[in-house]
Amino acid sequence: MAVYTEISDEDLDAFLEQYPVGRALSCKGIAEGVENSNYLVQTETGPLILTLYEKRVNPDDLPFFLGLMEHLADRGLPCPLPVHGHDGRALRTLAGRPAAMVSFLAGMWPRRVTPHHCDRLGGALARLHHAGGGFAMRRRNALGLEDWRPLFDRCAGHADGVHPGLRAELDTALMDLEACWPAGLPEGVIHADLFPDNVFFLRNEISGLIDFYFACTDVLAYDIAVCLNAWCFEGRGEFNVTKARRLLAAYQAERPLSDAEMAALPPLAQGAALRFLLTRLYDWVNTPDGALVRPKDPMEYLHKLRFHRGVKDPGAYGLA
Amino acid sequence: MAVYTEISDEDLDAFLEQYPVGRALSCKGIAEGVENSNYLVQTETGPLILTLYEKRVNPDDLPFFLGLMEHLADRGLPCPLPVHGHDGRALRTLAGRPAAMVSFLAGMWPRRVTPHHCDRLGGALARLHHAGGGFAMRRRNALGLEDWRPLFDRCAGHADGVHPGLRAELDTALMDLEACWPAGLPEGVIHADLFPDNVFFLRNEISGLIDFYFACTDVLAYDIAVCLNAWCFEGRGEFNVTKARRLLAAYQAERPLSDAEMAALPPLAQGAALRFLLTRLYDWVNTPDGALVRPKDPMEYLHKLRFHRGVKDPGAYGLA
């Protein structure tokens, strides 16, 4: 949930005048995304999503994100399509913040993930990787391997207060990954944050892939590793190999994994678990009491990290 | 901002099947209202507002609220119209809570209130009072004069911690009102919470009156007193008599006030200020750190209360 910035009706009217979308009929802050302020704007020509980029997004990255959504949407991916103004620009300023509007996508994200959802996710992720192939811009992953150690250093002192022994456990996991991080794997555009709340379904088919604000150029199989973490564990922490098998099989039907990519899945999955564990830990120890956004519990990802560290063979993920 | 309850897509589909509205295309939690969970549901037949009633609403009151909205909408007021299911019922259960859907109203609430807004508000309030005349149900004001003392007693011990001397000042104001509260004034249906965020405007005309969850049977002029507090003060606490004059003149063009109602405005306005001061004070001292909803500052209403206690003549509100 996140609506940080209030927009006056006068400011909204002046903003919309710069786009060929008609006038605003309503504008409601919506509980979607945690980094930015999002509004569902009903205009005379239909619904749109208006996003105000808050301080955690680097404005210099916005042309990459907006350009990528447009590139993917043009290639048939169900991504939000940025709306261009009369002057051709998609990005401008509203209420003192960078702002853009994108197309409204029907559908709802699955509150209860099923193996069927994982199947559809796998196919969509492979198509996203294919479609991203021709995208000319590059963006470094700002939360990749080299960023984890500095992030850990900034919250290590609080780790044992969250869970006894956490500091040493994370230090060991991080050293192991720094020593064995896979190299030479196929790279390209990855979403890097494809959690269930970023994937809309309508009538059991994918109708939207949203929130490209962590997208970057990185190892493609790392995106799979993020999804294994985000989609294939049950509420009590059990790994659901059926979901993983469906996800991987559907992915491979569109983009077969090389032997090297398959072999790299366990460390990539450890890395993905560590990445979310570290950002959640950082938010957990740095969020002031009374903040509007309640930080997510980092412990969920400690259990996932431990699972992946116990995986000796990628067959554990249901690879045939 | 308030979305407390998550709705699964399966539960939503099953819920919508009971109404003649088609299937859901999307469902987004919206930052509207503070007492309940509100969703903007795009259905195959158009947008609707879905409300899940959280624990601060007494389920026994819901037939009054829904019946009133229907009564007013039928009489041409731009109120949300409850949607009836195939079985005729507007109220049922979703995600373990009482739930109802109402029509979507276009428009946005004014972030910067102008005298023009106050003019339109005054007329709409008088029409609401007229239209409520034929409504057969009654509901006691649960935040009326007799309820203020018990509410004060529950937070009096914390009052001086919020502001030195606040406890004695509130006690005096309350005693004064208990001694001189006007009697015998015209009663009827009042909204009782008609703040700017409950009034939508589109192209400078009122397009929606929402959030009837404090509506009750009480003194009509008390509703005016609530609006004087909520619409006619500037950001730094100055009373804007131009706004009040426009509000009262537009109200009286549709429903002239009796001499007794005019004379009662100062104590009614003190009472309205005290009512919001007390509920804000209660929330202020009872909201746990880290709560999702940040309580509103009670001090704003202390300044308003002091203003109204200084009013010797209703002419101060711009009455001709």
Short mmCIF file of N, CA and C in Angstrom, two decimals, chain A residues 76-149:
data_model
loop_
_atom_site.label_atom_id
_atom_site.label_comp_id
_atom_site.label_asym_id
_atom_site.label_seq_id
_atom_site.Cartn_x
_atom_site.Cartn_y
_atom_site.Cartn_z
N GLY A 76 3.96 -7.38 -27.75
CA GLY A 76 2.85 -8.26 -27.38
C GLY A 76 2.82 -8.69 -25.93
N LEU A 77 3.81 -8.30 -25.14
CA LEU A 77 3.73 -8.63 -23.72
C LEU A 77 2.63 -7.76 -23.08
N PRO A 78 1.85 -8.32 -22.16
CA PRO A 78 0.80 -7.51 -21.52
C PRO A 78 1.37 -6.60 -20.44
N CYS A 79 2.15 -5.62 -20.87
CA CYS A 79 2.78 -4.67 -19.94
C CYS A 79 2.06 -3.33 -20.03
N PRO A 80 2.19 -2.52 -19.00
CA PRO A 80 1.62 -1.16 -19.08
C PRO A 80 2.31 -0.39 -20.21
N LEU A 81 1.52 0.29 -21.02
CA LEU A 81 2.07 1.07 -22.13
C LEU A 81 2.08 2.54 -21.74
N PRO A 82 3.27 3.16 -21.68
CA PRO A 82 3.30 4.58 -21.32
C PRO A 82 2.50 5.44 -22.32
N VAL A 83 1.81 6.44 -21.78
CA VAL A 83 1.02 7.34 -22.61
C VAL A 83 1.89 8.55 -22.94
N HIS A 84 1.97 8.89 -24.22
CA HIS A 84 2.77 10.04 -24.64
C HIS A 84 1.90 11.29 -24.72
N GLY A 85 2.49 12.41 -24.32
CA GLY A 85 1.79 13.68 -24.38
C GLY A 85 1.77 14.25 -25.79
N HIS A 86 1.08 15.38 -25.94
CA HIS A 86 1.04 16.05 -27.24
C HIS A 86 2.46 16.35 -27.74
N ASP A 87 3.39 16.54 -26.81
CA ASP A 87 4.76 16.87 -27.18
C ASP A 87 5.61 15.61 -27.39
N GLY A 88 4.98 14.45 -27.31
CA GLY A 88 5.71 13.20 -27.51
C GLY A 88 6.31 12.62 -26.25
N ARG A 89 6.37 13.41 -25.20
CA ARG A 89 7.02 12.92 -23.98
C ARG A 89 6.05 12.13 -23.09
N ALA A 90 6.58 11.05 -22.48
CA ALA A 90 5.78 10.25 -21.56
C ALA A 90 6.03 10.68 -20.11
N LEU A 91 7.19 11.31 -19.90
CA LEU A 91 7.60 11.63 -18.53
C LEU A 91 7.55 13.14 -18.32
N ARG A 92 6.85 13.58 -17.29
CA ARG A 92 6.91 15.00 -16.92
C ARG A 92 6.79 15.13 -15.41
N THR A 93 6.43 16.32 -14.91
CA THR A 93 6.43 16.57 -13.47
C THR A 93 5.02 16.88 -12.99
N LEU A 94 4.66 16.32 -11.84
CA LEU A 94 3.37 16.60 -11.23
C LEU A 94 3.56 16.61 -9.72
N ALA A 95 3.03 17.66 -9.08
CA ALA A 95 3.16 17.80 -7.62
C ALA A 95 4.62 17.68 -7.19
N GLY A 96 5.51 18.22 -8.01
CA GLY A 96 6.93 18.25 -7.66
C GLY A 96 7.68 16.95 -7.84
N ARG A 97 7.03 15.95 -8.45
CA ARG A 97 7.68 14.66 -8.64
C ARG A 97 7.65 14.24 -10.10
N PRO A 98 8.62 13.43 -10.53
CA PRO A 98 8.50 12.84 -11.87
C PRO A 98 7.22 12.02 -11.93
N ALA A 99 6.53 12.10 -13.05
CA ALA A 99 5.23 11.44 -13.15
C ALA A 99 5.03 10.91 -14.57
N ALA A 100 4.34 9.79 -14.68
CA ALA A 100 3.99 9.24 -15.98
C ALA A 100 2.66 8.51 -15.86
N MET A 101 1.98 8.40 -17.00
CA MET A 101 0.75 7.61 -17.04
C MET A 101 0.97 6.42 -17.95
N VAL A 102 0.38 5.30 -17.57
CA VAL A 102 0.46 4.09 -18.39
C VAL A 102 -0.95 3.52 -18.55
N SER A 103 -1.08 2.61 -19.53
CA SER A 103 -2.38 2.00 -19.77
C SER A 103 -2.83 1.19 -18.55
N PHE A 104 -4.14 1.12 -18.38
CA PHE A 104 -4.72 0.31 -17.30
C PHE A 104 -4.80 -1.14 -17.79
N LEU A 105 -4.37 -2.07 -16.96
CA LEU A 105 -4.45 -3.49 -17.31
C LEU A 105 -5.49 -4.18 -16.44
N ALA A 106 -6.40 -4.91 -17.06
CA ALA A 106 -7.40 -5.66 -16.30
C ALA A 106 -6.72 -6.81 -15.58
N GLY A 107 -7.44 -7.38 -14.64
CA GLY A 107 -6.94 -8.56 -13.94
C GLY A 107 -6.63 -8.29 -12.49
N MET A 108 -6.41 -9.39 -11.75
CA MET A 108 -6.06 -9.31 -10.34
C MET A 108 -4.90 -10.22 -10.06
N TRP A 109 -4.05 -9.82 -9.14
CA TRP A 109 -2.94 -10.71 -8.82
C TRP A 109 -3.45 -11.84 -7.92
N PRO A 110 -2.87 -13.01 -8.06
CA PRO A 110 -3.39 -14.18 -7.33
C PRO A 110 -3.01 -14.15 -5.86
N ARG A 111 -4.02 -14.10 -5.01
CA ARG A 111 -3.76 -14.15 -3.56
C ARG A 111 -3.37 -15.56 -3.14
N ARG A 112 -3.91 -16.57 -3.82
CA ARG A 112 -3.54 -17.96 -3.53
C ARG A 112 -2.94 -18.54 -4.80
N VAL A 113 -1.63 -18.70 -4.80
CA VAL A 113 -0.93 -19.17 -6.00
C VAL A 113 -1.16 -20.66 -6.18
N THR A 114 -1.50 -21.06 -7.39
CA THR A 114 -1.69 -22.48 -7.72
C THR A 114 -0.60 -22.91 -8.71
N PRO A 115 -0.43 -24.23 -8.89
CA PRO A 115 0.52 -24.69 -9.93
C PRO A 115 0.16 -24.14 -11.31
N HIS A 116 -1.13 -23.97 -11.58
CA HIS A 116 -1.53 -23.39 -12.87
C HIS A 116 -0.96 -21.98 -13.04
N HIS A 117 -1.05 -21.17 -11.98
CA HIS A 117 -0.47 -19.83 -12.06
C HIS A 117 1.03 -19.90 -12.39
N CYS A 118 1.72 -20.85 -11.75
CA CYS A 118 3.17 -20.98 -11.97
C CYS A 118 3.47 -21.39 -13.40
N ASP A 119 2.62 -22.23 -13.96
CA ASP A 119 2.77 -22.62 -15.36
C ASP A 119 2.68 -21.39 -16.26
N ARG A 120 1.64 -20.58 -16.07
CA ARG A 120 1.47 -19.40 -16.92
C ARG A 120 2.60 -18.39 -16.69
N LEU A 121 3.04 -18.30 -15.45
CA LEU A 121 4.15 -17.40 -15.13
C LEU A 121 5.42 -17.80 -15.88
N GLY A 122 5.72 -19.10 -15.87
CA GLY A 122 6.94 -19.57 -16.54
C GLY A 122 6.96 -19.19 -18.01
N GLY A 123 5.84 -19.39 -18.69
CA GLY A 123 5.77 -19.03 -20.10
C GLY A 123 5.93 -17.54 -20.32
N ALA A 124 5.26 -16.75 -19.47
CA ALA A 124 5.32 -15.29 -19.63
C ALA A 124 6.74 -14.78 -19.37
N LEU A 125 7.42 -15.37 -18.40
CA LEU A 125 8.77 -14.93 -18.08
C LEU A 125 9.72 -15.21 -19.26
N ALA A 126 9.57 -16.38 -19.87
CA ALA A 126 10.41 -16.70 -21.03
C ALA A 126 10.12 -15.74 -22.18
N ARG A 127 8.87 -15.42 -22.39
CA ARG A 127 8.51 -14.49 -23.47
C ARG A 127 9.05 -13.09 -23.16
N LEU A 128 9.02 -12.72 -21.89
CA LEU A 128 9.60 -11.44 -21.49
C LEU A 128 11.10 -11.42 -21.82
N HIS A 129 11.79 -12.51 -21.52
CA HIS A 129 13.23 -12.58 -21.80
C HIS A 129 13.51 -12.53 -23.30
N HIS A 130 12.69 -13.24 -24.07
CA HIS A 130 12.84 -13.16 -25.53
C HIS A 130 12.60 -11.74 -26.03
N ALA A 131 11.48 -11.16 -25.60
CA ALA A 131 11.09 -9.84 -26.12
C ALA A 131 12.07 -8.76 -25.72
N GLY A 132 12.69 -8.93 -24.53
CA GLY A 132 13.67 -7.95 -24.07
C GLY A 132 14.95 -7.97 -24.90
N GLY A 133 15.12 -9.01 -25.69
CA GLY A 133 16.36 -9.18 -26.45
C GLY A 133 16.74 -7.98 -27.30
N GLY A 134 15.78 -7.38 -27.96
CA GLY A 134 16.10 -6.28 -28.87
C GLY A 134 16.14 -4.91 -28.21
N PHE A 135 16.02 -4.84 -26.88
CA PHE A 135 15.96 -3.53 -26.23
C PHE A 135 17.37 -2.96 -26.09
N ALA A 136 17.54 -1.74 -26.59
CA ALA A 136 18.90 -1.20 -26.76
C ALA A 136 19.50 -0.65 -25.47
N MET A 137 18.66 -0.21 -24.52
CA MET A 137 19.21 0.42 -23.33
C MET A 137 19.69 -0.65 -22.34
N ARG A 138 20.61 -0.24 -21.49
CA ARG A 138 21.10 -1.13 -20.43
C ARG A 138 20.94 -0.44 -19.09
N ARG A 139 20.70 -1.25 -18.07
CA ARG A 139 20.69 -0.72 -16.70
C ARG A 139 21.32 -1.77 -15.81
N ARG A 140 22.32 -1.34 -15.06
CA ARG A 140 22.98 -2.22 -14.11
C ARG A 140 22.00 -2.62 -13.01
N ASN A 141 22.06 -3.86 -12.55
CA ASN A 141 21.25 -4.30 -11.41
C ASN A 141 21.81 -3.63 -10.16
N ALA A 142 21.02 -2.73 -9.59
CA ALA A 142 21.50 -1.99 -8.41
C ALA A 142 21.41 -2.82 -7.13
N LEU A 143 20.82 -4.01 -7.26
CA LEU A 143 20.74 -4.93 -6.11
C LEU A 143 21.31 -6.29 -6.51
N GLY A 144 22.46 -6.26 -7.19
CA GLY A 144 23.13 -7.49 -7.60
C GLY A 144 24.20 -7.91 -6.60
N LEU A 145 24.92 -8.96 -6.95
CA LEU A 145 25.91 -9.56 -6.04
C LEU A 145 26.81 -8.54 -5.36
N GLU A 146 27.36 -7.59 -6.14
CA GLU A 146 28.32 -6.66 -5.53
C GLU A 146 27.67 -5.68 -4.56
N ASP A 147 26.33 -5.59 -4.63
CA ASP A 147 25.64 -4.63 -3.76
C ASP A 147 25.21 -5.23 -2.43
N TRP A 148 25.30 -6.56 -2.36
CA TRP A 148 24.77 -7.20 -1.14
C TRP A 148 25.68 -6.96 0.07
N ARG A 149 27.00 -7.03 -0.16
CA ARG A 149 27.93 -6.84 0.96
C ARG A 149 27.78 -5.44 1.58
#
